[in-house]
Structures are given as C-alpha cells and as structure tokens.
Coordinates of C-alpha atoms and ligand atoms in Angstrom, one line a residue:
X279 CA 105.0 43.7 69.5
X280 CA 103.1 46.9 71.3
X281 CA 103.3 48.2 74.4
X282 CA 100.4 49.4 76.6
X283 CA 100.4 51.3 80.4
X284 CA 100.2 49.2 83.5
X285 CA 97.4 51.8 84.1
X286 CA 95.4 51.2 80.9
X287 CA 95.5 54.5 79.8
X288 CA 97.6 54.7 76.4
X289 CA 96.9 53.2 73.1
X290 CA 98.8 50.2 72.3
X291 CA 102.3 51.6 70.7
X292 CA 105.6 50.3 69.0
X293 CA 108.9 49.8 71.1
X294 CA 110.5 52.9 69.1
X295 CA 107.8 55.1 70.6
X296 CA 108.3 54.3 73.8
X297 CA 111.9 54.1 73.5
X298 CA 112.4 57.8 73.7
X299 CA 109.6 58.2 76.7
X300 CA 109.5 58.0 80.1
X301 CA 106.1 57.0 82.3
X302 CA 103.0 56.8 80.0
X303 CA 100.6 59.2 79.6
X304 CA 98.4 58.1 82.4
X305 CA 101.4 57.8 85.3
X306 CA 101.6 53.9 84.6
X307 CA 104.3 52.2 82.9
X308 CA 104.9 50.4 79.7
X309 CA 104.5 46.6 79.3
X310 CA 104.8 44.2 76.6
X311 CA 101.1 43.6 75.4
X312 CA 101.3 39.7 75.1
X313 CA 104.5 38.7 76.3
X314 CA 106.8 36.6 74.2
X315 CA 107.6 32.8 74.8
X316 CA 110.3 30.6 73.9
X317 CA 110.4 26.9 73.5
X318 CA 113.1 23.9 74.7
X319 CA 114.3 23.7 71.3
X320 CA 114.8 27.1 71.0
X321 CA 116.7 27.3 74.2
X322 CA 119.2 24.5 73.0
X323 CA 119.7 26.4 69.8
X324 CA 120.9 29.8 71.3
X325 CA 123.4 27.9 73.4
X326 CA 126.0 28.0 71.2
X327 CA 125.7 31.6 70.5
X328 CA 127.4 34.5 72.0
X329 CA 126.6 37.2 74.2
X330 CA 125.5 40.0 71.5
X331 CA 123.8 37.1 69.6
X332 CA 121.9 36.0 72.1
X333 CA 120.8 39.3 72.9
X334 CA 120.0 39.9 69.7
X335 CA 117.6 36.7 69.5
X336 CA 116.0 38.0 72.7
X337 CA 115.4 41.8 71.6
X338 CA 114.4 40.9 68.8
X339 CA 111.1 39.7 70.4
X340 CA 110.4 42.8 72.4
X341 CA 111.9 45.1 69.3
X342 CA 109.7 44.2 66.2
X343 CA 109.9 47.7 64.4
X344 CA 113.5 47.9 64.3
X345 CA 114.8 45.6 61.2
X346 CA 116.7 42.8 62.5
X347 CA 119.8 43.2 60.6
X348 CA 120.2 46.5 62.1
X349 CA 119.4 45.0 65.5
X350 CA 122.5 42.7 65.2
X351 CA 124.7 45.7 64.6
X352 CA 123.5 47.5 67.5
X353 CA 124.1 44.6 70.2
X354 CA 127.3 43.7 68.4
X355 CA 128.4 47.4 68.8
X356 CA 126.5 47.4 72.3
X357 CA 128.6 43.8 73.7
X358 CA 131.9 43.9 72.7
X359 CA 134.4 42.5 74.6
X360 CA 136.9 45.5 74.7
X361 CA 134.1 47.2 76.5
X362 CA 133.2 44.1 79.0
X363 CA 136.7 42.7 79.8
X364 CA 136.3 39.0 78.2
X365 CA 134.9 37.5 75.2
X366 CA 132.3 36.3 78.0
X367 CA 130.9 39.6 78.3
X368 CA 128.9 37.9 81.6
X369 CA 130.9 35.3 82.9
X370 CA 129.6 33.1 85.4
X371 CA 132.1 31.8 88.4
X372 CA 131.9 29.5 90.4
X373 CA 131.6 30.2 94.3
X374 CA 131.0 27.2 96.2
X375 CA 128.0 25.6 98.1
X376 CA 125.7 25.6 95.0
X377 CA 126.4 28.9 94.3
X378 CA 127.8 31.1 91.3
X379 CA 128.3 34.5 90.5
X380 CA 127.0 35.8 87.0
X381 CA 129.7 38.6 86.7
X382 CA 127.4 41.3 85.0
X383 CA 129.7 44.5 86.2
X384 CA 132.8 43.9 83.9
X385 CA 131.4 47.3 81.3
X386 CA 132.7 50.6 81.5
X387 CA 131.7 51.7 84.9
X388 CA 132.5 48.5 87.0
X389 CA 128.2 47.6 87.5
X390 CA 125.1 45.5 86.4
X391 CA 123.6 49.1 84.7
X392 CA 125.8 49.0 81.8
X393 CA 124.5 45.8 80.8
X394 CA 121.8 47.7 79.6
X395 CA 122.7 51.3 79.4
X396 CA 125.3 50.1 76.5
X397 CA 122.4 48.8 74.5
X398 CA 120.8 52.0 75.0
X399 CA 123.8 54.2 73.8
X400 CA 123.2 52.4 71.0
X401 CA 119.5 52.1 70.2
X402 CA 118.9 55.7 71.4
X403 CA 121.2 57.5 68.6
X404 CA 119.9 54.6 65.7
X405 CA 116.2 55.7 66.5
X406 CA 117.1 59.8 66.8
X407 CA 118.7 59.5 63.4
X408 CA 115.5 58.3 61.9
X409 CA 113.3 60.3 63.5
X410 CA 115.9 63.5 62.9
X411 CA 115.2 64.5 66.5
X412 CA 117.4 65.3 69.5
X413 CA 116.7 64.2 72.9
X414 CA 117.4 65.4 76.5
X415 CA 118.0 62.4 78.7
X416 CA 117.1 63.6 82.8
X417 CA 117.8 61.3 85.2
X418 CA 118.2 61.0 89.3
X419 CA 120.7 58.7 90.8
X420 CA 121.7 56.4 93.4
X421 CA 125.3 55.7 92.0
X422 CA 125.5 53.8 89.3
X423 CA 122.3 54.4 86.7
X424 CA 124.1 57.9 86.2
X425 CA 127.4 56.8 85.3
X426 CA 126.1 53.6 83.3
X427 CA 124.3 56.4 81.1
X428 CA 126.8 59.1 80.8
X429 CA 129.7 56.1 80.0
X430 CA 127.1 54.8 77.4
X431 CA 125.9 58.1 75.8
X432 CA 128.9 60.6 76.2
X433 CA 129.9 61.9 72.6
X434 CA 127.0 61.0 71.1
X435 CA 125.4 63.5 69.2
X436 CA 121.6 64.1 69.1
X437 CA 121.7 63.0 72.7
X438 CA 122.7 65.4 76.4
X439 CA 122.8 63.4 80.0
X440 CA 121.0 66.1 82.7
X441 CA 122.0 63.6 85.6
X442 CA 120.6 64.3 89.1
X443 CA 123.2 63.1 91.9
X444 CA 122.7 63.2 95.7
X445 CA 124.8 65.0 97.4
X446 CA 127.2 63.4 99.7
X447 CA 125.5 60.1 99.3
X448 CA 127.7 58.5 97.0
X449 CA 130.9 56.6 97.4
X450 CA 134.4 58.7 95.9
X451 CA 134.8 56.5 93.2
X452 CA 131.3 56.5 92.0
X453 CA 131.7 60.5 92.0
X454 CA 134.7 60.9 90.7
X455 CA 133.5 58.0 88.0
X456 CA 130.6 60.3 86.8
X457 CA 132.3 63.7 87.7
X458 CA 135.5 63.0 85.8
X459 CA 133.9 63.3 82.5
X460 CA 134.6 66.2 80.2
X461 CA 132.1 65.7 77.6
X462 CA 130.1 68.9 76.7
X463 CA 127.1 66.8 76.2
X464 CA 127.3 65.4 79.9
X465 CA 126.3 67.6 82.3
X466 CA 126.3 66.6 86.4
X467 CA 124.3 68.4 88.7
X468 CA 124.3 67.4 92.4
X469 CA 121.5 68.3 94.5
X470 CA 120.7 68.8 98.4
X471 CA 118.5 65.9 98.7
X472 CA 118.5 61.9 98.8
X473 CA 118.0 59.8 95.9
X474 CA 114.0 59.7 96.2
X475 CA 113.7 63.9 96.6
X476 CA 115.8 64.1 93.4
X477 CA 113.5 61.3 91.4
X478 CA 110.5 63.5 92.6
X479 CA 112.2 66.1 90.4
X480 CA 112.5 64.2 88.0
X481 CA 108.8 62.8 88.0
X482 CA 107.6 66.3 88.4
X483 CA 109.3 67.9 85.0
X484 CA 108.6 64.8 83.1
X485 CA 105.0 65.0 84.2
X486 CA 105.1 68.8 82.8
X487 CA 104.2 67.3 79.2
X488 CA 104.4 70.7 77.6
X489 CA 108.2 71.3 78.7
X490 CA 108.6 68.0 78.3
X491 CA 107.9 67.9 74.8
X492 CA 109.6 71.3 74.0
X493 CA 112.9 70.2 75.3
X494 CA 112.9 66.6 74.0
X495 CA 112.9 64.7 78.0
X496 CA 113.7 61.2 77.6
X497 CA 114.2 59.3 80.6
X498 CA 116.9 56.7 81.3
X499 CA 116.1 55.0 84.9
X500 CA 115.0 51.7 85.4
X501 CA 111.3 52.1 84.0
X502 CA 112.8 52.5 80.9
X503 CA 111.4 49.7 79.3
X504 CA 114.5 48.8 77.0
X505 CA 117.0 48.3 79.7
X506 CA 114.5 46.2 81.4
X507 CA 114.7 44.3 77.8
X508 CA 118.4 44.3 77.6
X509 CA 118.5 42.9 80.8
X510 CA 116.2 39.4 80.3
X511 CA 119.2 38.6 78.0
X512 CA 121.8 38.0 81.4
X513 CA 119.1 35.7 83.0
X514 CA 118.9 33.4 79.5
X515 CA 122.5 34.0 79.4
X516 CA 123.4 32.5 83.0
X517 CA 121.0 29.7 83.1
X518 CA 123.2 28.7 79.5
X519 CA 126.0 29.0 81.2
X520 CA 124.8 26.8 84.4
X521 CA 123.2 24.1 82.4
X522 CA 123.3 21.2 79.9
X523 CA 119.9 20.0 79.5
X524 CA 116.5 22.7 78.7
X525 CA 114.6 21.1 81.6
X526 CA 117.2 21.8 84.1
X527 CA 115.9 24.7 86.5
X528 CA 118.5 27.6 88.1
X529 CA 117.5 30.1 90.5
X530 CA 118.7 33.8 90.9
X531 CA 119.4 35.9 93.8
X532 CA 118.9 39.8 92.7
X533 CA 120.3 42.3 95.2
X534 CA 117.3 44.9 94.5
X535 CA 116.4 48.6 94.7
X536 CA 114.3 49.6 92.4
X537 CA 113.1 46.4 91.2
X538 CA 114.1 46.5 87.6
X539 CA 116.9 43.6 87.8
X540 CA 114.8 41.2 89.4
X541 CA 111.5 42.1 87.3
X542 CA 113.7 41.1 84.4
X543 CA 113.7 38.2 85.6
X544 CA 110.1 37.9 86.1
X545 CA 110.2 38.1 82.2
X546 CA 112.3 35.9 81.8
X547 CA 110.8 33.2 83.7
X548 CA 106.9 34.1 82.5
X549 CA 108.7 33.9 78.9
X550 CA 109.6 29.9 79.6
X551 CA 113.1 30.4 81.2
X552 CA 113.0 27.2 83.3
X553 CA 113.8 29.3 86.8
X554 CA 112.9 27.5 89.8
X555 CA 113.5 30.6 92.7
X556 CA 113.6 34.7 91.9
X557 CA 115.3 36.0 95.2
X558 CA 114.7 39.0 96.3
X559 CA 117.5 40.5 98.2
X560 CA 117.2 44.2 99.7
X561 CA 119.4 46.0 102.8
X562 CA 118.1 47.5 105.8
X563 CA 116.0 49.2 103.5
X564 CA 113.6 46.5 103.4
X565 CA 110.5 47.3 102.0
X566 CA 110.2 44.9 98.9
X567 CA 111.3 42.3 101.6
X568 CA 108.8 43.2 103.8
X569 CA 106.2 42.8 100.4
X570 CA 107.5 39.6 99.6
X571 CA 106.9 38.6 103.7
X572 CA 103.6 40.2 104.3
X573 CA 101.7 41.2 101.2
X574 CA 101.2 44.6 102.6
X575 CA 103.6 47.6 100.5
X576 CA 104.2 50.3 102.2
X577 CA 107.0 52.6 100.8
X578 CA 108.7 55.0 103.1
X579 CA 109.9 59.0 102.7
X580 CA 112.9 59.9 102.4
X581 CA 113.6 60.7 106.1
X582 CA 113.0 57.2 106.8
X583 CA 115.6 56.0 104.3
X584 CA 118.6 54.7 105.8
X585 CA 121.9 55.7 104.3
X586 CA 123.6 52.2 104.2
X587 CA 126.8 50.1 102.9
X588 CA 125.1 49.5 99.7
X589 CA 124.2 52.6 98.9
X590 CA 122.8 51.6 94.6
X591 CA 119.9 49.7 96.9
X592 CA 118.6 52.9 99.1
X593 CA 115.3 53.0 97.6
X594 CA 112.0 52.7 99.5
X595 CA 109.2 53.1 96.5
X596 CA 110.6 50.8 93.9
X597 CA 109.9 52.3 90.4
X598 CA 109.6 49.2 88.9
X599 CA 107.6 47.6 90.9
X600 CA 104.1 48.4 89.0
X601 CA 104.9 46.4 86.2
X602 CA 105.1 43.3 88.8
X603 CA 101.8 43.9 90.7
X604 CA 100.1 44.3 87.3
X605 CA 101.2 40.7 86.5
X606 CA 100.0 40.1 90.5
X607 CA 96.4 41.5 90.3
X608 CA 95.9 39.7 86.7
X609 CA 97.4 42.1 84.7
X610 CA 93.7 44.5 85.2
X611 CA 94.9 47.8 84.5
X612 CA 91.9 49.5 87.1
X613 CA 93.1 47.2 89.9
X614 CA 96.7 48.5 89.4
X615 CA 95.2 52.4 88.5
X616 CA 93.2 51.6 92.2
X617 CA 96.3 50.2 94.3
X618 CA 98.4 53.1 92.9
X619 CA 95.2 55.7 94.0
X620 CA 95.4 53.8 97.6
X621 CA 99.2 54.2 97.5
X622 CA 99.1 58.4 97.7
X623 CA 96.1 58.5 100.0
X624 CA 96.6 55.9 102.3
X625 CA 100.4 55.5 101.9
X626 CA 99.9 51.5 101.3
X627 CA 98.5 48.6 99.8
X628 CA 97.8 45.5 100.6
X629 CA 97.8 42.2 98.5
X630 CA 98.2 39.7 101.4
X631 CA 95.2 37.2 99.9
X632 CA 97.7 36.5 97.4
X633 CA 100.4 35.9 99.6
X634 CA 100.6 32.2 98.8
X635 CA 101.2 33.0 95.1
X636 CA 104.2 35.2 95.5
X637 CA 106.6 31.9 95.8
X638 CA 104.2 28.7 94.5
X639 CA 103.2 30.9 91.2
X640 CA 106.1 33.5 90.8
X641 CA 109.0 31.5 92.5
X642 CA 109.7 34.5 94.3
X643 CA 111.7 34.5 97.6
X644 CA 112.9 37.5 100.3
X645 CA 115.4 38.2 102.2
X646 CA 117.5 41.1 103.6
X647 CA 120.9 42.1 105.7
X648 CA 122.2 44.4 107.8
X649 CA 125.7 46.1 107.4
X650 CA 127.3 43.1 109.5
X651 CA 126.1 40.7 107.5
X652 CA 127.7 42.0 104.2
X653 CA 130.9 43.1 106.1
X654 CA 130.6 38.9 107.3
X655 CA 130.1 37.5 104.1
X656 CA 132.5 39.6 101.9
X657 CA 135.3 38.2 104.7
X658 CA 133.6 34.9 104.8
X659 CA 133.3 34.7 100.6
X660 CA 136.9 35.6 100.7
X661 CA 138.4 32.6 102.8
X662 CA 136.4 30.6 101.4
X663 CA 136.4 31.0 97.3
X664 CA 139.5 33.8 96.9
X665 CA 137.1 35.8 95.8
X666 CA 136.1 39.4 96.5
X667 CA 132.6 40.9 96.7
X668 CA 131.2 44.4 96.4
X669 CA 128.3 44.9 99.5
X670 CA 125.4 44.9 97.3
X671 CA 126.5 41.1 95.6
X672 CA 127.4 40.2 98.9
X673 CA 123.8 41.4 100.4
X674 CA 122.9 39.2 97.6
X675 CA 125.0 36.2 98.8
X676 CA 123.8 36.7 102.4
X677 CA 120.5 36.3 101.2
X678 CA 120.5 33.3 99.0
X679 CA 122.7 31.2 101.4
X680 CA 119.9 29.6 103.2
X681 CA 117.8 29.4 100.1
X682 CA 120.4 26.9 98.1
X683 CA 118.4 23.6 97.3
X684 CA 120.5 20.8 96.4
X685 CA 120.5 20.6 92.5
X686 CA 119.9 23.6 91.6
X687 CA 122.4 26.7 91.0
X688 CA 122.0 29.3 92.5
X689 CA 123.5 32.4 90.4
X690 CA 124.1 35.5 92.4
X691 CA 124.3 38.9 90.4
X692 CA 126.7 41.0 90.8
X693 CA 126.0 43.9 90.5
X694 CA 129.0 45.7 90.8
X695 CA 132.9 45.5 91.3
X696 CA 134.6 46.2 94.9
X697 CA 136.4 49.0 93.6
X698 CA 133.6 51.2 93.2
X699 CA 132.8 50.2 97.4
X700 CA 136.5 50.1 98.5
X701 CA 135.5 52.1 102.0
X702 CA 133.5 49.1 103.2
X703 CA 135.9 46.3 101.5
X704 CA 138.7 47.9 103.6
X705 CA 136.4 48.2 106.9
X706 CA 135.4 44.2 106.1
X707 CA 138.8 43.1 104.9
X708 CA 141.4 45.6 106.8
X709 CA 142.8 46.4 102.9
X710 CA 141.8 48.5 100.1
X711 CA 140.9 47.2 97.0
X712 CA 143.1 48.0 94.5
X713 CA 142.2 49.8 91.9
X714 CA 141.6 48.2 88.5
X715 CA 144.0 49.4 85.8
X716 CA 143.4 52.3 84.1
X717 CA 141.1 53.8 86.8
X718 CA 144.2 54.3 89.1
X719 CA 144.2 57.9 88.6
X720 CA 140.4 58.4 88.8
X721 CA 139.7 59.8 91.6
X722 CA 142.4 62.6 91.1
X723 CA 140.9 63.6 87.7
X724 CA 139.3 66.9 87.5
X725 CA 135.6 67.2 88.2
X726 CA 132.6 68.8 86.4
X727 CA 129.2 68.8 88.5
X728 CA 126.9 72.2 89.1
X729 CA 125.7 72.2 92.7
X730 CA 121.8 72.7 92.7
X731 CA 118.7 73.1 95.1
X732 CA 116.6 69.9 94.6
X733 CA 113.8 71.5 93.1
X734 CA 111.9 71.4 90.4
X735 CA 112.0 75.3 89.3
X736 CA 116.0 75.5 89.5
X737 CA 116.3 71.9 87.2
X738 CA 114.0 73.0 84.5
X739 CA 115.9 76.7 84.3
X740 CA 119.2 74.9 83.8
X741 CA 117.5 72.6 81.5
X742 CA 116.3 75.4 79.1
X743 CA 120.1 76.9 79.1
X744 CA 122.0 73.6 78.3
X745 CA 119.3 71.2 76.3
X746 CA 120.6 69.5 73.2
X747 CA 118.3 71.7 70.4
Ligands
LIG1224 C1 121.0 49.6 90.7 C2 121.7 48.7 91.6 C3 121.1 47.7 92.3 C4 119.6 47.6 92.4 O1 119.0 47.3 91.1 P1 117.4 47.6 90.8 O2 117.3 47.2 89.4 O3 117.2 49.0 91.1 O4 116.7 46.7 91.7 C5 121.8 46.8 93.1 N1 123.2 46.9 93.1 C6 123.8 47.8 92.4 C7 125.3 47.8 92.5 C8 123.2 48.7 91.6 O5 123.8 49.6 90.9

C-alpha cells in the first residue's frame, strides 16, 4: 500500500513515511493510492472477532510496511478494555425508533478522538524506535483532539505534545482534562485566538520545511492519515454489531467538524461496507451542510464562526474535506490542485453539476441544528430511552431523526460523554451530570498551560526551547 497527495505532487510513499508527517509536500493530503476492498465472506469472518482484532484485520490493509505480528500487538495494546470501559471497546445501544448509538467515547478522555489517538500512542513510539528518531507532535484544538493526544502520548519517550488551545473557548472539564496533566513531555499553550487562527499557526510552522525538519514536527489532527485509518475500524465494527446477514445495509449519522469521522466512513463504504446513508450532521456552523445542500463550499473566517453548544464542531474550513472532493472530481489531482487555487482567491468553489451524486453515488445526506434543537433532543432522548446525550451526539440525533428508513439502523456516533458538556446538560435537563468516577476531582487538579499570542513567531520560539531533541 502507498500513499500519494490529493494534489499530485509527492511520489507515491509507504504508510510509515507518512505516519510521522503532516500535509504533503505540495499542500495536499495523503490518500491511499488504490483503496482496499473487502468481500461478503470476509465480512462474515471478522464477525466473531474482537475489537483490537478487527482493527488489526482492517490496518493491516492500509499498514503494509509494518509486519503484521507487530501490528496485532499494537492494536491489542492500543484497545484494551481497561482503557475503554468494557470488553466492547465500542458498544452499540439501542435508542429507539430505528436508532442506535455506537458508543465510541468510553477511552481515556470521555470522546470519539481516542479511538484513534490510542492507536497512535502506539504506532507513533514502534516507528520512532526504528527509525531512532524523536518527534515533536504540534497541534491546534477544539477540545478534544488535544486531550485524545496528550492522554495517548503522555510518558512516552521519543515523543513531546506542543498543543495549541483556544482561549476561553473550551468547556472546564475539557480544560481542566488537558491542563491537569503533569507530564514533562506535555506541554499546553493557550492562545488568544479561535480554533481556526490557532490551526493557521500551525499550518504556517509546518509549512516552514526547514524548522520543520530541524525540530522533528509531526502533526496529530485529523489529516493525519492514521487516525483516519483507525477510525474505518468503528464503522465495520458497528455495522457487526447491527447486523446478521453481509447484505444487510446500516446507515450512520456523524456529527462533523472537520470532516475526518465521516470521511472514514467514506472509506469504509468505497471499501465494500454495505452502508446505505453517510449523514452529515454539523451545528449552526453549517458549512459542510450547506455543501452537501448546494454544491457550492464556501468556508468562513474566523469572525464568522459562531461559538456554539457543541463547541469540538466550530470549524468552518474542514481539514479533511480534500481527501473527499478528490474522490468527487474523479480522484484528478489538478482538479483538486485547481478548486483549492479557487478556494484562496475567490474564497469558494463550486461543484453543484454534481450535486445529484452527493446522495445517489456517495449515500451522503445533510443536516444541521441550532442550540434548541440539541437542548430538545437531549431532554427528549432522555424521556424517551433513559439515556443521556452530550450536544454534539445529540446534534447528531437531531439530524438523523427524519432520515430513519424503515429497515435500516441508523447508528448515531457519539462522539463524546455528557460530562465533558455538563453546562448545557444542566441548562437542557435542570441537573448536572455527574461526574464519572475517578474524574471527580478533575477540575480541582492543578493546571499547567503557558498563555501565548497566536502567532506564528512566539510558537516556534517556544518550540526551539522545549522540543524533544
Ligand atoms: C472532533 C469532534 C467532532 C467532529 O469530528 P470531525 O472528525 O472533526 O468531523 C464531533 N464531536 C466531538 C465531540 C468531537 O470531539
């Protein structure tokens, strides 16, 4: 298996390689050359098989130059259930009306990213050993990417965590969460911006290739191609647990951001994955639904972000994106170089002749809510089922409600645990969540977090004094 750009633009490379790197060489992003396909029979056989297993089936066809025996240790070490709650590692519940939750935020920091981020605290140190290097992970984040990594690499050796937070734009727990940890390889740094001004940074030191190789930059947000990998697994793993038969079709509703849960999947489903509906679920930061309803993208600055009740999902350029247009404009590298080229002149593109295709070729379906609407439906979920959802699941429920077909589950992600949202539970319920055990004491834990301008001068200086050598 090798790995081009979306852009065309870097010569085809081995998962390893790209492992440790962030966008390609030529801005675009990596992407399985041919992808992988499975078969009925192969389907029926991985039934039986639990969650690392499974995952290690599935990696194994995106991760062809790490030997397989050492791939089973890393997803057993990656999925165990002491870190996940249940020897279920993803259970899937059901609501009612057709619908289910796939419960992907039982890990260490209570959300969908560690489903990934795991794997990645253990593939990251395996391929750093072999290559005797060290690498500087530098991130931006919205909440829960920057705890998912610093829970999944913390201790390690060989690897440091420069995490870019925005200030005042998180929820307490999720703070205290990242915040609270102690480790000397971890290092917090909140910024005076919103979560796309601190990716800017980001883009703009990883784009600075001679610092960037120098100080070992590695990237760990959602265009890291591995987690993208790591999470195709869920989606095989939930239509499992929602069917008998290998011709029996699910659909998913993904609440969405920066498009990297729902492009997995996109994988899954172009890999044979019999999924009848991908839905798209966003908040009043709506420009993927607006895609999905009008062909035209059209991503919006930071001012005209709206600081909302799910706060993982305010994002209005969706990193992830690319890798699903390529797909869309027939996987031509110089259509996708040339949208991308339209997309920082013009501020948009526009794909509306293909409009038809989005749902009758790519099963894909939109939707979004407003703070009422998740505030309604976590009460509404609750009366109903006894069961409690964070805002950005219940976007996702909100969204897939009228979308239910008759026959065919519909499995909601969650994508995180109340407790990391309790203000909004308590404003939709009239109660705080509790908190779960072990974590009662989190928020009065001492902090560590630097306080820095967002820009990309005062990063890079703190970068060259802490960096993992
Ligand atoms: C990251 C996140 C999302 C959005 O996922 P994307 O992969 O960015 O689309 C949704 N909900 C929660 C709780 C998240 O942490």
């Amino acid at each position: 298996m090798k790995y081009i750009s979306t852009r065309g633009g870097m010569a085809p490379q081995g998962f390893s390689d790209i492992l440790l790197e962030g966008l390609a060489p030529d801005g675009g992003l990596a992407i399985p050359e041919t992808l992988p396909t499975v078969t009925a029979e192969q389907l029926q056989a991985w039934r039986a098989l639990p969650y690392h297993a499974l995952a290690t089936e599935i990696l194994s066809l995106f991760i062809t130059d790490i030997p397989r025996a050492v791939l089973e240790g890393l997803t057993r070490e990656a999925y165990r259930p002491e870190s996940f709650q249940s020897e279920e590692i993803v259970p899937l519940r059901n609501l009612d009306g057709g619908m289910y939750l796939l419960g992907l935020s039982e890990g260490p920091t209570l959300a969908f990213k560690d489903m990934a981020m795991q794997f990645l605290g253990q593939v990251f140190p395996y391929v750093l050993r072999e290559r005797g290097t060290t690498l500087n992970i530098l991130g931006a984040t919205s909440g829960d990417t920057g705890s998912a990594a610093e829970y999944a690499m913390r201790g390690k050796d060989s690897v440091a965590v420069f995490m870019l937070s925005p200030q005042g734009r998180m929820s307490a727990f999720q703070r205290a969460q990242m915040y609270s940890l102690q480790d000397a390889n971890i290092h917090n740094i909140a910024v005076k911006g919103n979560f796309d001004e601190a990716q800017d940074v980001v883009k703009a030191l990883a784009s600075d290739l001679a610092f960037k190789s120098e100080y070992h930059l590695g990237a760990v947000n959602s265009i890291n191609w591995a987690r993208i990998a790591a999470q195709v697994v869920y989606y095989f793993h939930g239509w499992m647990r929602a069917t008998t038969r290998a011709d029996q079709q699910v659909s998913f509703a993904v609440p969405s951001g920066n498009f990297g849960n729902i492009l997995a999947g996109h994988i899954a489903r172009s890999m044979g994955l019999p999924i009848r509906r991908l839905v798209l679920a966003t908040n009043e930061n709506n420009v993927l639904e607006e895609f999905f309803r009008t062909g035209i993208y059209r991503p919006r600055s930071a001012q005209q972000t709206y600081v909302t009740s799910s706060p993982s999902m305010d994002i209005s350029r969706a990193s992830n994106f690319e890798r699903f247009v390529y797909d869309l404009v027939g996987r031509d590298p110089a259509r996708v170089s040339a949208l991308w080229k339209q997309l920082s002149t013009e501020g948009f593109f526009d794909l509306s002749a293909q409009k038809p295709e989005f749902e009758a070729r790519y099963g894909f379906q939109a939707g979004c809510s407003a703070h009422h609407h998740r505030l309604d439906t976590i009460r509404s979920v609750m009366d109903r089922t006894g069961v409690l959802i964070d805002p950005h699941t219940a976007d996702g429920v909100f969204v897939a409600t009228p979308l239910v077909e008759p026959g065919i589950p519909m499995l909601v992600l969650e994508t995180a645990l109340p407790a990391k949202f309790s203000e909004v539970i308590e404003e939709a319920l009239g109660r705080p969540v509790p908190m779960p055990s072990g974590l009662e004491d989190l928020e009065s834990r001492e902090q560590k977090v630097v306080e820095l301008p967002c820009d990309a001068a005062s990063i890079r200086a703190y970068i060259i004094e802490h960096a993992q050598k």
